[in-house]
């Protein structure tokens, strides 16, 4: 039985590994052609947080998995430089349902933003979170139940610019 505490520990290991990655490596401006190399760097950073497990790249359709080498998958990661497409989100969800890892996460690097956007996949919902790149504090943005209609890209509430009424 997977406990909430185990999920929290694995998520914490992910956050620490990402913190190490973002503070240790200078990311190139364009990641698109170097996804495999970036995934290997991420895997190296995550391996320090999961010393009793294998951290492998491009296994069973996931970008990175933390597992025992057989069938006990602790963490499955799907990532992209920009927002995950609907196809990529569906791939992560299908992986989660088929392989039942303890935690399945998708995330976006977004080099021009001060946060990571993280997608946490569960059997009945997807949760969207921000992780601040400086403090690594996380904030839940919303949950979307799978039976609800997907509205596409997550819309973040941004302040509206105030307009002044010009009178003549």
PDB file of N, CA, C and O in Angstrom, residues 10-80:
ATOM      1  N   UNK A  10       9.064  11.088  -1.840  1.00  0.00           N
ATOM      2  CA  UNK A  10       9.519  11.006  -3.231  1.00  0.00           C
ATOM      3  C   UNK A  10       9.448  12.386  -3.891  1.00  0.00           C
ATOM      4  O   UNK A  10      10.368  12.792  -4.599  1.00  0.00           O
ATOM      5  N   UNK A  11       8.378  13.124  -3.632  1.00  0.00           N
ATOM      6  CA  UNK A  11       8.270  14.479  -4.180  1.00  0.00           C
ATOM      7  C   UNK A  11       9.386  15.365  -3.640  1.00  0.00           C
ATOM      8  O   UNK A  11       9.975  16.151  -4.374  1.00  0.00           O
ATOM      9  N   UNK A  12       9.702  15.216  -2.368  1.00  0.00           N
ATOM     10  CA  UNK A  12      10.793  15.983  -1.772  1.00  0.00           C
ATOM     11  C   UNK A  12      12.125  15.626  -2.434  1.00  0.00           C
ATOM     12  O   UNK A  12      12.955  16.501  -2.688  1.00  0.00           O
ATOM     13  N   UNK A  13      12.339  14.348  -2.724  1.00  0.00           N
ATOM     14  CA  UNK A  13      13.551  13.928  -3.438  1.00  0.00           C
ATOM     15  C   UNK A  13      13.610  14.544  -4.833  1.00  0.00           C
ATOM     16  O   UNK A  13      14.679  14.969  -5.286  1.00  0.00           O
ATOM     17  N   UNK A  14      12.466  14.609  -5.506  1.00  0.00           N
ATOM     18  CA  UNK A  14      12.400  15.266  -6.813  1.00  0.00           C
ATOM     19  C   UNK A  14      12.782  16.739  -6.696  1.00  0.00           C
ATOM     20  O   UNK A  14      13.598  17.245  -7.464  1.00  0.00           O
ATOM     21  N   UNK A  15      12.200  17.436  -5.718  1.00  0.00           N
ATOM     22  CA  UNK A  15      12.493  18.865  -5.533  1.00  0.00           C
ATOM     23  C   UNK A  15      13.976  19.090  -5.249  1.00  0.00           C
ATOM     24  O   UNK A  15      14.601  19.988  -5.805  1.00  0.00           O
ATOM     25  N   UNK A  16      14.561  18.279  -4.374  1.00  0.00           N
ATOM     26  CA  UNK A  16      15.986  18.427  -4.049  1.00  0.00           C
ATOM     27  C   UNK A  16      16.859  18.151  -5.265  1.00  0.00           C
ATOM     28  O   UNK A  16      17.850  18.845  -5.507  1.00  0.00           O
ATOM     29  N   UNK A  17      16.515  17.117  -6.035  1.00  0.00           N
ATOM     30  CA  UNK A  17      17.263  16.805  -7.250  1.00  0.00           C
ATOM     31  C   UNK A  17      17.167  17.924  -8.274  1.00  0.00           C
ATOM     32  O   UNK A  17      18.157  18.280  -8.913  1.00  0.00           O
ATOM     33  N   UNK A  18      15.993  18.504  -8.436  1.00  0.00           N
ATOM     34  CA  UNK A  18      15.814  19.623  -9.356  1.00  0.00           C
ATOM     35  C   UNK A  18      16.580  20.849  -8.874  1.00  0.00           C
ATOM     36  O   UNK A  18      17.176  21.561  -9.667  1.00  0.00           O
ATOM     37  N   UNK A  19      16.581  21.076  -7.574  1.00  0.00           N
ATOM     38  CA  UNK A  19      17.333  22.205  -7.021  1.00  0.00           C
ATOM     39  C   UNK A  19      18.826  22.038  -7.325  1.00  0.00           C
ATOM     40  O   UNK A  19      19.492  22.981  -7.765  1.00  0.00           O
ATOM     41  N   UNK A  20      19.333  20.848  -7.113  1.00  0.00           N
ATOM     42  CA  UNK A  20      20.738  20.571  -7.404  1.00  0.00           C
ATOM     43  C   UNK A  20      21.016  20.769  -8.894  1.00  0.00           C
ATOM     44  O   UNK A  20      22.022  21.383  -9.276  1.00  0.00           O
ATOM     45  N   UNK A  21      20.125  20.274  -9.736  1.00  0.00           N
ATOM     46  CA  UNK A  21      20.284  20.416 -11.184  1.00  0.00           C
ATOM     47  C   UNK A  21      20.314  21.886 -11.597  1.00  0.00           C
ATOM     48  O   UNK A  21      21.207  22.317 -12.325  1.00  0.00           O
ATOM     49  N   UNK A  22      19.347  22.662 -11.133  1.00  0.00           N
ATOM     50  CA  UNK A  22      19.240  24.061 -11.550  1.00  0.00           C
ATOM     51  C   UNK A  22      20.360  24.943 -10.983  1.00  0.00           C
ATOM     52  O   UNK A  22      20.700  25.963 -11.577  1.00  0.00           O
ATOM     53  N   UNK A  23      20.926  24.560  -9.850  1.00  0.00           N
ATOM     54  CA  UNK A  23      22.014  25.357  -9.283  1.00  0.00           C
ATOM     55  C   UNK A  23      23.395  24.870  -9.727  1.00  0.00           C
ATOM     56  O   UNK A  23      24.370  25.592  -9.571  1.00  0.00           O
ATOM     57  N   UNK A  24      23.482  23.680 -10.299  1.00  0.00           N
ATOM     58  CA  UNK A  24      24.778  23.107 -10.670  1.00  0.00           C
ATOM     59  C   UNK A  24      25.094  23.195 -12.151  1.00  0.00           C
ATOM     60  O   UNK A  24      26.257  23.164 -12.531  1.00  0.00           O
ATOM     61  N   UNK A  25      24.082  23.254 -12.997  1.00  0.00           N
ATOM     62  CA  UNK A  25      24.307  23.214 -14.436  1.00  0.00           C
ATOM     63  C   UNK A  25      23.820  24.498 -15.089  1.00  0.00           C
ATOM     64  O   UNK A  25      22.734  24.982 -14.787  1.00  0.00           O
ATOM     65  N   UNK A  26      24.620  25.004 -15.983  1.00  0.00           N
ATOM     66  CA  UNK A  26      24.214  26.150 -16.794  1.00  0.00           C
ATOM     67  C   UNK A  26      23.436  25.592 -17.973  1.00  0.00           C
ATOM     68  O   UNK A  26      23.980  24.862 -18.797  1.00  0.00           O
ATOM     69  N   UNK A  27      22.152  25.911 -18.047  1.00  0.00           N
ATOM     70  CA  UNK A  27      21.324  25.385 -19.126  1.00  0.00           C
ATOM     71  C   UNK A  27      21.576  26.157 -20.414  1.00  0.00           C
ATOM     72  O   UNK A  27      21.675  27.375 -20.406  1.00  0.00           O
ATOM     73  N   UNK A  28      21.660  25.433 -21.525  1.00  0.00           N
ATOM     74  CA  UNK A  28      21.785  26.138 -22.803  1.00  0.00           C
ATOM     75  C   UNK A  28      20.477  26.872 -23.115  1.00  0.00           C
ATOM     76  O   UNK A  28      19.430  26.551 -22.566  1.00  0.00           O
ATOM     77  N   UNK A  29      20.559  27.869 -23.987  1.00  0.00           N
ATOM     78  CA  UNK A  29      19.378  28.658 -24.327  1.00  0.00           C
ATOM     79  C   UNK A  29      18.285  27.792 -24.937  1.00  0.00           C
ATOM     80  O   UNK A  29      17.126  27.939 -24.630  1.00  0.00           O
ATOM     81  N   UNK A  30      18.629  26.900 -25.824  1.00  0.00           N
ATOM     82  CA  UNK A  30      17.629  26.037 -26.460  1.00  0.00           C
ATOM     83  C   UNK A  30      17.824  24.603 -26.033  1.00  0.00           C
ATOM     84  O   UNK A  30      18.847  24.005 -26.300  1.00  0.00           O
ATOM     85  N   UNK A  31      16.852  24.035 -25.344  1.00  0.00           N
ATOM     86  CA  UNK A  31      16.979  22.668 -24.842  1.00  0.00           C
ATOM     87  C   UNK A  31      16.436  21.639 -25.825  1.00  0.00           C
ATOM     88  O   UNK A  31      16.679  20.458 -25.673  1.00  0.00           O
ATOM     89  N   UNK A  32      15.694  22.054 -26.811  1.00  0.00           N
ATOM     90  CA  UNK A  32      14.940  21.117 -27.643  1.00  0.00           C
ATOM     91  C   UNK A  32      15.810  20.044 -28.294  1.00  0.00           C
ATOM     92  O   UNK A  32      15.421  18.909 -28.377  1.00  0.00           O
ATOM     93  N   UNK A  33      17.000  20.399 -28.749  1.00  0.00           N
ATOM     94  CA  UNK A  33      17.830  19.423 -29.443  1.00  0.00           C
ATOM     95  C   UNK A  33      18.735  18.655 -28.492  1.00  0.00           C
ATOM     96  O   UNK A  33      19.487  17.813 -28.906  1.00  0.00           O
ATOM     97  N   UNK A  34      18.663  18.955 -27.222  1.00  0.00           N
ATOM     98  CA  UNK A  34      19.548  18.326 -26.258  1.00  0.00           C
ATOM     99  C   UNK A  34      18.768  17.647 -25.137  1.00  0.00           C
ATOM    100  O   UNK A  34      19.242  17.545 -24.032  1.00  0.00           O
ATOM    101  N   UNK A  35      17.560  17.197 -25.409  1.00  0.00           N
ATOM    102  CA  UNK A  35      16.720  16.629 -24.358  1.00  0.00           C
ATOM    103  C   UNK A  35      17.376  15.397 -23.725  1.00  0.00           C
ATOM    104  O   UNK A  35      17.346  15.242 -22.508  1.00  0.00           O
ATOM    105  N   UNK A  36      17.975  14.530 -24.527  1.00  0.00           N
ATOM    106  CA  UNK A  36      18.624  13.346 -23.981  1.00  0.00           C
ATOM    107  C   UNK A  36      19.764  13.684 -23.035  1.00  0.00           C
ATOM    108  O   UNK A  36      19.890  13.107 -21.956  1.00  0.00           O
ATOM    109  N   UNK A  37      20.580  14.660 -23.424  1.00  0.00           N
ATOM    110  CA  UNK A  37      21.701  15.068 -22.574  1.00  0.00           C
ATOM    111  C   UNK A  37      21.200  15.710 -21.287  1.00  0.00           C
ATOM    112  O   UNK A  37      21.737  15.442 -20.202  1.00  0.00           O
ATOM    113  N   UNK A  38      20.175  16.541 -21.399  1.00  0.00           N
ATOM    114  CA  UNK A  38      19.603  17.176 -20.213  1.00  0.00           C
ATOM    115  C   UNK A  38      18.984  16.115 -19.301  1.00  0.00           C
ATOM    116  O   UNK A  38      19.135  16.172 -18.080  1.00  0.00           O
ATOM    117  N   UNK A  39      18.305  15.127 -19.885  1.00  0.00           N
ATOM    118  CA  UNK A  39      17.712  14.046 -19.084  1.00  0.00           C
ATOM    119  C   UNK A  39      18.785  13.285 -18.319  1.00  0.00           C
ATOM    120  O   UNK A  39      18.581  12.910 -17.160  1.00  0.00           O
ATOM    121  N   UNK A  40      19.941  13.059 -18.945  1.00  0.00           N
ATOM    122  CA  UNK A  40      21.037  12.366 -18.250  1.00  0.00           C
ATOM    123  C   UNK A  40      21.560  13.199 -17.086  1.00  0.00           C
ATOM    124  O   UNK A  40      21.835  12.669 -16.009  1.00  0.00           O
ATOM    125  N   UNK A  41      21.681  14.504 -17.280  1.00  0.00           N
ATOM    126  CA  UNK A  41      22.114  15.377 -16.180  1.00  0.00           C
ATOM    127  C   UNK A  41      21.097  15.350 -15.041  1.00  0.00           C
ATOM    128  O   UNK A  41      21.464  15.281 -13.869  1.00  0.00           O
ATOM    129  N   UNK A  42      19.824  15.421 -15.400  1.00  0.00           N
ATOM    130  CA  UNK A  42      18.771  15.331 -14.381  1.00  0.00           C
ATOM    131  C   UNK A  42      18.850  14.014 -13.624  1.00  0.00           C
ATOM    132  O   UNK A  42      18.714  13.978 -12.399  1.00  0.00           O
ATOM    133  N   UNK A  43      19.040  12.930 -14.367  1.00  0.00           N
ATOM    134  CA  UNK A  43      19.127  11.609 -13.734  1.00  0.00           C
ATOM    135  C   UNK A  43      20.287  11.546 -12.750  1.00  0.00           C
ATOM    136  O   UNK A  43      20.160  10.975 -11.657  1.00  0.00           O
ATOM    137  N   UNK A  44      21.424  12.133 -13.110  1.00  0.00           N
ATOM    138  CA  UNK A  44      22.571  12.163 -12.195  1.00  0.00           C
ATOM    139  C   UNK A  44      22.223  12.920 -10.913  1.00  0.00           C
ATOM    140  O   UNK A  44      22.574  12.492  -9.810  1.00  0.00           O
ATOM    141  N   UNK A  45      21.548  14.044 -11.057  1.00  0.00           N
ATOM    142  CA  UNK A  45      21.171  14.841  -9.877  1.00  0.00           C
ATOM    143  C   UNK A  45      20.156  14.103  -9.012  1.00  0.00           C
ATOM    144  O   UNK A  45      20.211  14.169  -7.782  1.00  0.00           O
ATOM    145  N   UNK A  46      19.238  13.399  -9.648  1.00  0.00           N
ATOM    146  CA  UNK A  46      18.225  12.651  -8.891  1.00  0.00           C
ATOM    147  C   UNK A  46      18.808  11.415  -8.220  1.00  0.00           C
ATOM    148  O   UNK A  46      18.325  11.001  -7.160  1.00  0.00           O
ATOM    149  N   UNK A  47      19.846  10.827  -8.807  1.00  0.00           N
ATOM    150  CA  UNK A  47      20.409   9.597  -8.233  1.00  0.00           C
ATOM    151  C   UNK A  47      20.965   9.824  -6.830  1.00  0.00           C
ATOM    152  O   UNK A  47      20.954   8.914  -5.999  1.00  0.00           O
ATOM    153  N   UNK A  48      21.420  11.042  -6.547  1.00  0.00           N
ATOM    154  CA  UNK A  48      21.907  11.339  -5.195  1.00  0.00           C
ATOM    155  C   UNK A  48      20.773  11.323  -4.176  1.00  0.00           C
ATOM    156  O   UNK A  48      20.986  11.028  -3.003  1.00  0.00           O
ATOM    157  N   UNK A  49      19.567  11.623  -4.611  1.00  0.00           N
ATOM    158  CA  UNK A  49      18.405  11.644  -3.719  1.00  0.00           C
ATOM    159  C   UNK A  49      17.763  10.276  -3.569  1.00  0.00           C
ATOM    160  O   UNK A  49      16.967  10.057  -2.653  1.00  0.00           O
ATOM    161  N   UNK A  50      18.065   9.357  -4.473  1.00  0.00           N
ATOM    162  CA  UNK A  50      17.483   8.011  -4.445  1.00  0.00           C
ATOM    163  C   UNK A  50      18.604   6.967  -4.542  1.00  0.00           C
ATOM    164  O   UNK A  50      18.706   6.235  -5.526  1.00  0.00           O
ATOM    165  N   UNK A  51      19.474   6.898  -3.512  1.00  0.00           N
ATOM    166  CA  UNK A  51      20.657   6.039  -3.607  1.00  0.00           C
ATOM    167  C   UNK A  51      20.359   4.541  -3.663  1.00  0.00           C
ATOM    168  O   UNK A  51      21.193   3.779  -4.146  1.00  0.00           O
ATOM    169  N   UNK A  52      19.186   4.119  -3.215  1.00  0.00           N
ATOM    170  CA  UNK A  52      18.862   2.693  -3.205  1.00  0.00           C
ATOM    171  C   UNK A  52      18.141   2.235  -4.470  1.00  0.00           C
ATOM    172  O   UNK A  52      17.684   1.088  -4.545  1.00  0.00           O
ATOM    173  N   UNK A  53      18.012   3.116  -5.457  1.00  0.00           N
ATOM    174  CA  UNK A  53      17.257   2.809  -6.670  1.00  0.00           C
ATOM    175  C   UNK A  53      18.065   3.146  -7.908  1.00  0.00           C
ATOM    176  O   UNK A  53      19.018   3.918  -7.855  1.00  0.00           O
ATOM    177  N   UNK A  54      17.652   2.568  -9.037  1.00  0.00           N
ATOM    178  CA  UNK A  54      18.213   2.917 -10.327  1.00  0.00           C
ATOM    179  C   UNK A  54      17.487   4.164 -10.828  1.00  0.00           C
ATOM    180  O   UNK A  54      16.282   4.289 -10.655  1.00  0.00           O
ATOM    181  N   UNK A  55      18.215   5.047 -11.458  1.00  0.00           N
ATOM    182  CA  UNK A  55      17.613   6.207 -12.116  1.00  0.00           C
ATOM    183  C   UNK A  55      17.993   6.091 -13.582  1.00  0.00           C
ATOM    184  O   UNK A  55      19.165   6.230 -13.933  1.00  0.00           O
ATOM    185  N   UNK A  56      17.009   5.776 -14.423  1.00  0.00           N
ATOM    186  CA  UNK A  56      17.263   5.512 -15.837  1.00  0.00           C
ATOM    187  C   UNK A  56      16.540   6.504 -16.727  1.00  0.00           C
ATOM    188  O   UNK A  56      15.513   7.072 -16.352  1.00  0.00           O
ATOM    189  N   UNK A  57      17.075   6.658 -17.930  1.00  0.00           N
ATOM    190  CA  UNK A  57      16.564   7.612 -18.904  1.00  0.00           C
ATOM    191  C   UNK A  57      15.940   6.841 -20.069  1.00  0.00           C
ATOM    192  O   UNK A  57      16.480   5.820 -20.508  1.00  0.00           O
ATOM    193  N   UNK A  58      14.812   7.348 -20.563  1.00  0.00           N
ATOM    194  CA  UNK A  58      14.122   6.780 -21.732  1.00  0.00           C
ATOM    195  C   UNK A  58      13.804   5.292 -21.560  1.00  0.00           C
ATOM    196  O   UNK A  58      14.170   4.463 -22.395  1.00  0.00           O
ATOM    197  N   UNK A  59      13.104   4.982 -20.489  1.00  0.00           N
ATOM    198  CA  UNK A  59      12.695   3.606 -20.220  1.00  0.00           C
ATOM    199  C   UNK A  59      11.169   3.542 -20.226  1.00  0.00           C
ATOM    200  O   UNK A  59      10.502   4.364 -19.596  1.00  0.00           O
ATOM    201  N   UNK A  60      10.619   2.575 -20.913  1.00  0.00           N
ATOM    202  CA  UNK A  60       9.165   2.328 -20.944  1.00  0.00           C
ATOM    203  C   UNK A  60       8.348   3.565 -21.341  1.00  0.00           C
ATOM    204  O   UNK A  60       7.215   3.716 -20.922  1.00  0.00           O
ATOM    205  N   UNK A  61       8.932   4.461 -22.106  1.00  0.00           N
ATOM    206  CA  UNK A  61       8.204   5.640 -22.564  1.00  0.00           C
ATOM    207  C   UNK A  61       8.338   6.862 -21.680  1.00  0.00           C
ATOM    208  O   UNK A  61       7.933   7.948 -22.065  1.00  0.00           O
ATOM    209  N   UNK A  62       8.886   6.715 -20.485  1.00  0.00           N
ATOM    210  CA  UNK A  62       9.092   7.863 -19.594  1.00  0.00           C
ATOM    211  C   UNK A  62      10.447   8.496 -19.896  1.00  0.00           C
ATOM    212  O   UNK A  62      11.375   7.818 -20.345  1.00  0.00           O
ATOM    213  N   UNK A  63      10.564   9.791 -19.639  1.00  0.00           N
ATOM    214  CA  UNK A  63      11.850  10.457 -19.840  1.00  0.00           C
ATOM    215  C   UNK A  63      12.868   9.998 -18.804  1.00  0.00           C
ATOM    216  O   UNK A  63      14.028   9.773 -19.127  1.00  0.00           O
ATOM    217  N   UNK A  64      12.431   9.869 -17.545  1.00  0.00           N
ATOM    218  CA  UNK A  64      13.299   9.410 -16.449  1.00  0.00           C
ATOM    219  C   UNK A  64      12.439   8.572 -15.508  1.00  0.00           C
ATOM    220  O   UNK A  64      11.303   8.948 -15.212  1.00  0.00           O
ATOM    221  N   UNK A  65      12.976   7.461 -15.034  1.00  0.00           N
ATOM    222  CA  UNK A  65      12.286   6.706 -13.981  1.00  0.00           C
ATOM    223  C   UNK A  65      13.258   6.369 -12.858  1.00  0.00           C
ATOM    224  O   UNK A  65      14.447   6.160 -13.084  1.00  0.00           O
ATOM    225  N   UNK A  66      12.716   6.354 -11.666  1.00  0.00           N
ATOM    226  CA  UNK A  66      13.440   5.911 -10.469  1.00  0.00           C
ATOM    227  C   UNK A  66      12.768   4.613 -10.069  1.00  0.00           C
ATOM    228  O   UNK A  66      11.573   4.601  -9.766  1.00  0.00           O
ATOM    229  N   UNK A  67      13.520   3.520 -10.070  1.00  0.00           N
ATOM    230  CA  UNK A  67      12.916   2.208  -9.848  1.00  0.00           C
ATOM    231  C   UNK A  67      13.912   1.217  -9.306  1.00  0.00           C
ATOM    232  O   UNK A  67      15.102   1.504  -9.186  1.00  0.00           O
ATOM    233  N   UNK A  68      13.414   0.001  -8.995  1.00  0.00           N
ATOM    234  CA  UNK A  68      14.278  -1.051  -8.465  1.00  0.00           C
ATOM    235  C   UNK A  68      14.910  -1.893  -9.571  1.00  0.00           C
ATOM    236  O   UNK A  68      15.645  -2.832  -9.294  1.00  0.00           O
ATOM    237  N   UNK A  69      14.621  -1.575 -10.829  1.00  0.00           N
ATOM    238  CA  UNK A  69      15.159  -2.325 -11.962  1.00  0.00           C
ATOM    239  C   UNK A  69      14.250  -3.435 -12.427  1.00  0.00           C
ATOM    240  O   UNK A  69      14.516  -4.059 -13.445  1.00  0.00           O
ATOM    241  N   UNK A  70      13.178  -3.680 -11.698  1.00  0.00           N
ATOM    242  CA  UNK A  70      12.234  -4.733 -12.080  1.00  0.00           C
ATOM    243  C   UNK A  70      10.873  -4.130 -12.406  1.00  0.00           C
ATOM    244  O   UNK A  70      10.576  -3.832 -13.545  1.00  0.00           O
ATOM    245  N   UNK A  71      10.047  -3.955 -11.375  1.00  0.00           N
ATOM    246  CA  UNK A  71       8.710  -3.409 -11.639  1.00  0.00           C
ATOM    247  C   UNK A  71       8.230  -2.424 -10.581  1.00  0.00           C
ATOM    248  O   UNK A  71       7.137  -1.892 -10.690  1.00  0.00           O
ATOM    249  N   UNK A  72       9.039  -2.151  -9.577  1.00  0.00           N
ATOM    250  CA  UNK A  72       8.661  -1.205  -8.532  1.00  0.00           C
ATOM    251  C   UNK A  72       9.173   0.185  -8.908  1.00  0.00           C
ATOM    252  O   UNK A  72      10.322   0.527  -8.655  1.00  0.00           O
ATOM    253  N   UNK A  73       8.290   0.980  -9.527  1.00  0.00           N
ATOM    254  CA  UNK A  73       8.668   2.313  -9.977  1.00  0.00           C
ATOM    255  C   UNK A  73       8.251   3.320  -8.910  1.00  0.00           C
ATOM    256  O   UNK A  73       7.077   3.436  -8.573  1.00  0.00           O
ATOM    257  N   UNK A  74       9.221   4.037  -8.392  1.00  0.00           N
ATOM    258  CA  UNK A  74       8.951   5.057  -7.373  1.00  0.00           C
ATOM    259  C   UNK A  74       8.545   6.378  -8.013  1.00  0.00           C
ATOM    260  O   UNK A  74       7.643   7.054  -7.537  1.00  0.00           O
ATOM    261  N   UNK A  75       9.247   6.784  -9.081  1.00  0.00           N
ATOM    262  CA  UNK A  75       9.013   8.089  -9.697  1.00  0.00           C
ATOM    263  C   UNK A  75       9.167   7.967 -11.202  1.00  0.00           C
ATOM    264  O   UNK A  75      10.157   7.415 -11.683  1.00  0.00           O
ATOM    265  N   UNK A  76       8.187   8.477 -11.924  1.00  0.00           N
ATOM    266  CA  UNK A  76       8.266   8.566 -13.386  1.00  0.00           C
ATOM    267  C   UNK A  76       8.168  10.036 -13.761  1.00  0.00           C
ATOM    268  O   UNK A  76       7.297  10.753 -13.256  1.00  0.00           O
ATOM    269  N   UNK A  77       9.083  10.495 -14.613  1.00  0.00           N
ATOM    270  CA  UNK A  77       9.125  11.899 -15.001  1.00  0.00           C
ATOM    271  C   UNK A  77       8.969  12.059 -16.511  1.00  0.00           C
ATOM    272  O   UNK A  77       9.575  11.318 -17.288  1.00  0.00           O
ATOM    273  N   UNK A  78       8.177  13.049 -16.869  1.00  0.00           N
ATOM    274  CA  UNK A  78       7.986  13.466 -18.249  1.00  0.00           C
ATOM    275  C   UNK A  78       8.227  14.969 -18.258  1.00  0.00           C
ATOM    276  O   UNK A  78       7.638  15.684 -17.447  1.00  0.00           O
ATOM    277  N   UNK A  79       9.094  15.454 -19.136  1.00  0.00           N
ATOM    278  CA  UNK A  79       9.407  16.873 -19.087  1.00  0.00           C
ATOM    279  C   UNK A  79       9.561  17.455 -20.482  1.00  0.00           C
ATOM    280  O   UNK A  79       9.739  16.745 -21.460  1.00  0.00           O
ATOM    281  N   UNK A  80       9.498  18.771 -20.518  1.00  0.00           N
ATOM    282  CA  UNK A  80       9.695  19.508 -21.753  1.00  0.00           C
ATOM    283  C   UNK A  80      10.194  20.892 -21.386  1.00  0.00           C
ATOM    284  O   UNK A  80       9.980  21.356 -20.265  1.00  0.00           O
TER     285      UNK A  80
END
